[in-house]
């Protein structure tokens, strides 16, 4: 099904022509009052002064003066649309106060909007209730004649009211709003952003369709002095992720009032929404006199144009429903010991990102952030099923309200056939260092687990007990065959302490008496991801995964992306897969309510002092430091808890020993 809708000429004309259909007798008074609440002129009565020109019932036969053309909106029978012709004249129903085109009113004098209002007008009690409505007072029994207030007086009172509001606004000191704006950032630097379709895991990532430049939408009209919220049609000038640069219809090449808006926000609607919802559609004040016939203008502009699908907001809502719930229990990598997993409980869910509290956390600060599709989380029992090391919790039974997350909620890995030629312990390969994601290092398969999982160690940086091994699946896009970096002109990080530079794989394999993992065992699929160098996006800093930052794609190697965090040095770049759930479109944080980390200020980038560099190193080391421990710290932790390794279902106690961690230095 197409995600945009062609606006047929006859359909749109019907919507506009419905403006002139008068209200029938069968419309209930309650319904009329309800519809009247949508009207843009409702505030005029409340703004009017108590003084009014009195007139007899005979004088009320005189025609009501038409509205000035400076108020380019009509309201007829509860439906509010653009006015068709400023010269046509307006009328106000003397019974219910309805404002609309005079030609659509009842009787020759055009005093009433319907036969019902005309008949009801003869009742003195009705006249008294109208008088009370106009004056804002309860009706009295003595009231017999309607003291009609001329429309011109109402407009004058309203103009005075608006002037008072503007004067009050001028007296208030403007408070500067500090914060990062994607729109300003992109406009000032002529950046481009990765399209939403690049992020299949993000809201609307699989059903974005052909939303593009030129699509028309109905949005709030901010260039208007009316007291109620009104709308106008705008076209998409530029797309940046979820954000769109919009321009009101009628401005042509004038970009003075262009504005950025999140397409998935609650104030963006397909064309025709105002007509069906009874909302006012008002041309911006800046151009309200530009055309005398707005109906003809819109029909010409919108015929054949595209808009959002009618169920767009529903799709947005559905795509932001997440199956993970608070209090669910999962197994997640232990951030202090990469080689094992621990039980954690979902504390909160924001945009599909989970804040997990390790089950033994007493003060609820020992947490870990990841996406619900992250390869770092698994269902309860996963470690036992594949033979992965697991830290048993001191909590012997589930706490009240906690329950295991169903296995089907977790991301499925591709099935592999390990019966034939397969990975073996000791084979060499290249892998992204999980403790320094900017580096691809010489690595070794240290253990082969079930279901295609491998324990990988970084050569030259391993602890003697293997406590810093990391689990990758055989299909992981983070492991590569020997020679990958050389072929793709990527700097390969040699083992720490290796002196024969430049590093040569042939020499290293001979010296270590090792063999390279067969190339055919690696994942060679390269999806048509749509990313290009220079595209902007929002990316998780995986060294401190609670942070989502402004980032740029600086290099693309097949499905591998080099992500640079704007405002930071290149040494903090990260290699990430194109389908990583830790990458998001521009505007994702705004849409989901997650806090976005803006680029470092220009002053910080210009002055690369030693103190600022130490600060930035602390930023990344906060996460890395959790994984690196001294020998004494390791011994103390082993006294506090036991660690288990499940070997194909067996549960044998295992000790890590007292070997110290090798602390990696920053580049």
Short mmCIF file of C-alpha atoms in Angstrom, two decimals, residues 325-329 345-346 398-404:
data_model
loop_
_atom_site.label_atom_id
_atom_site.label_comp_id
_atom_site.label_asym_id
_atom_site.label_seq_id
_atom_site.Cartn_x
_atom_site.Cartn_y
_atom_site.Cartn_z
CA UNK A 325 8.15 -4.12 29.84
CA UNK A 326 9.51 -3.00 33.16
CA UNK A 327 10.30 -5.75 35.69
CA UNK A 328 11.23 -8.25 32.97
CA UNK A 329 14.35 -10.31 33.74
CA UNK A 345 15.84 -6.38 35.35
CA UNK A 346 14.29 -3.90 32.91
CA UNK A 398 12.64 -13.79 41.84
CA UNK A 399 11.57 -10.64 43.58
CA UNK A 400 7.88 -9.87 43.67
CA UNK A 401 6.66 -8.53 40.34
CA UNK A 402 9.72 -9.65 38.39
CA UNK A 403 9.24 -12.16 35.60
CA UNK A 404 11.37 -13.67 32.83
#
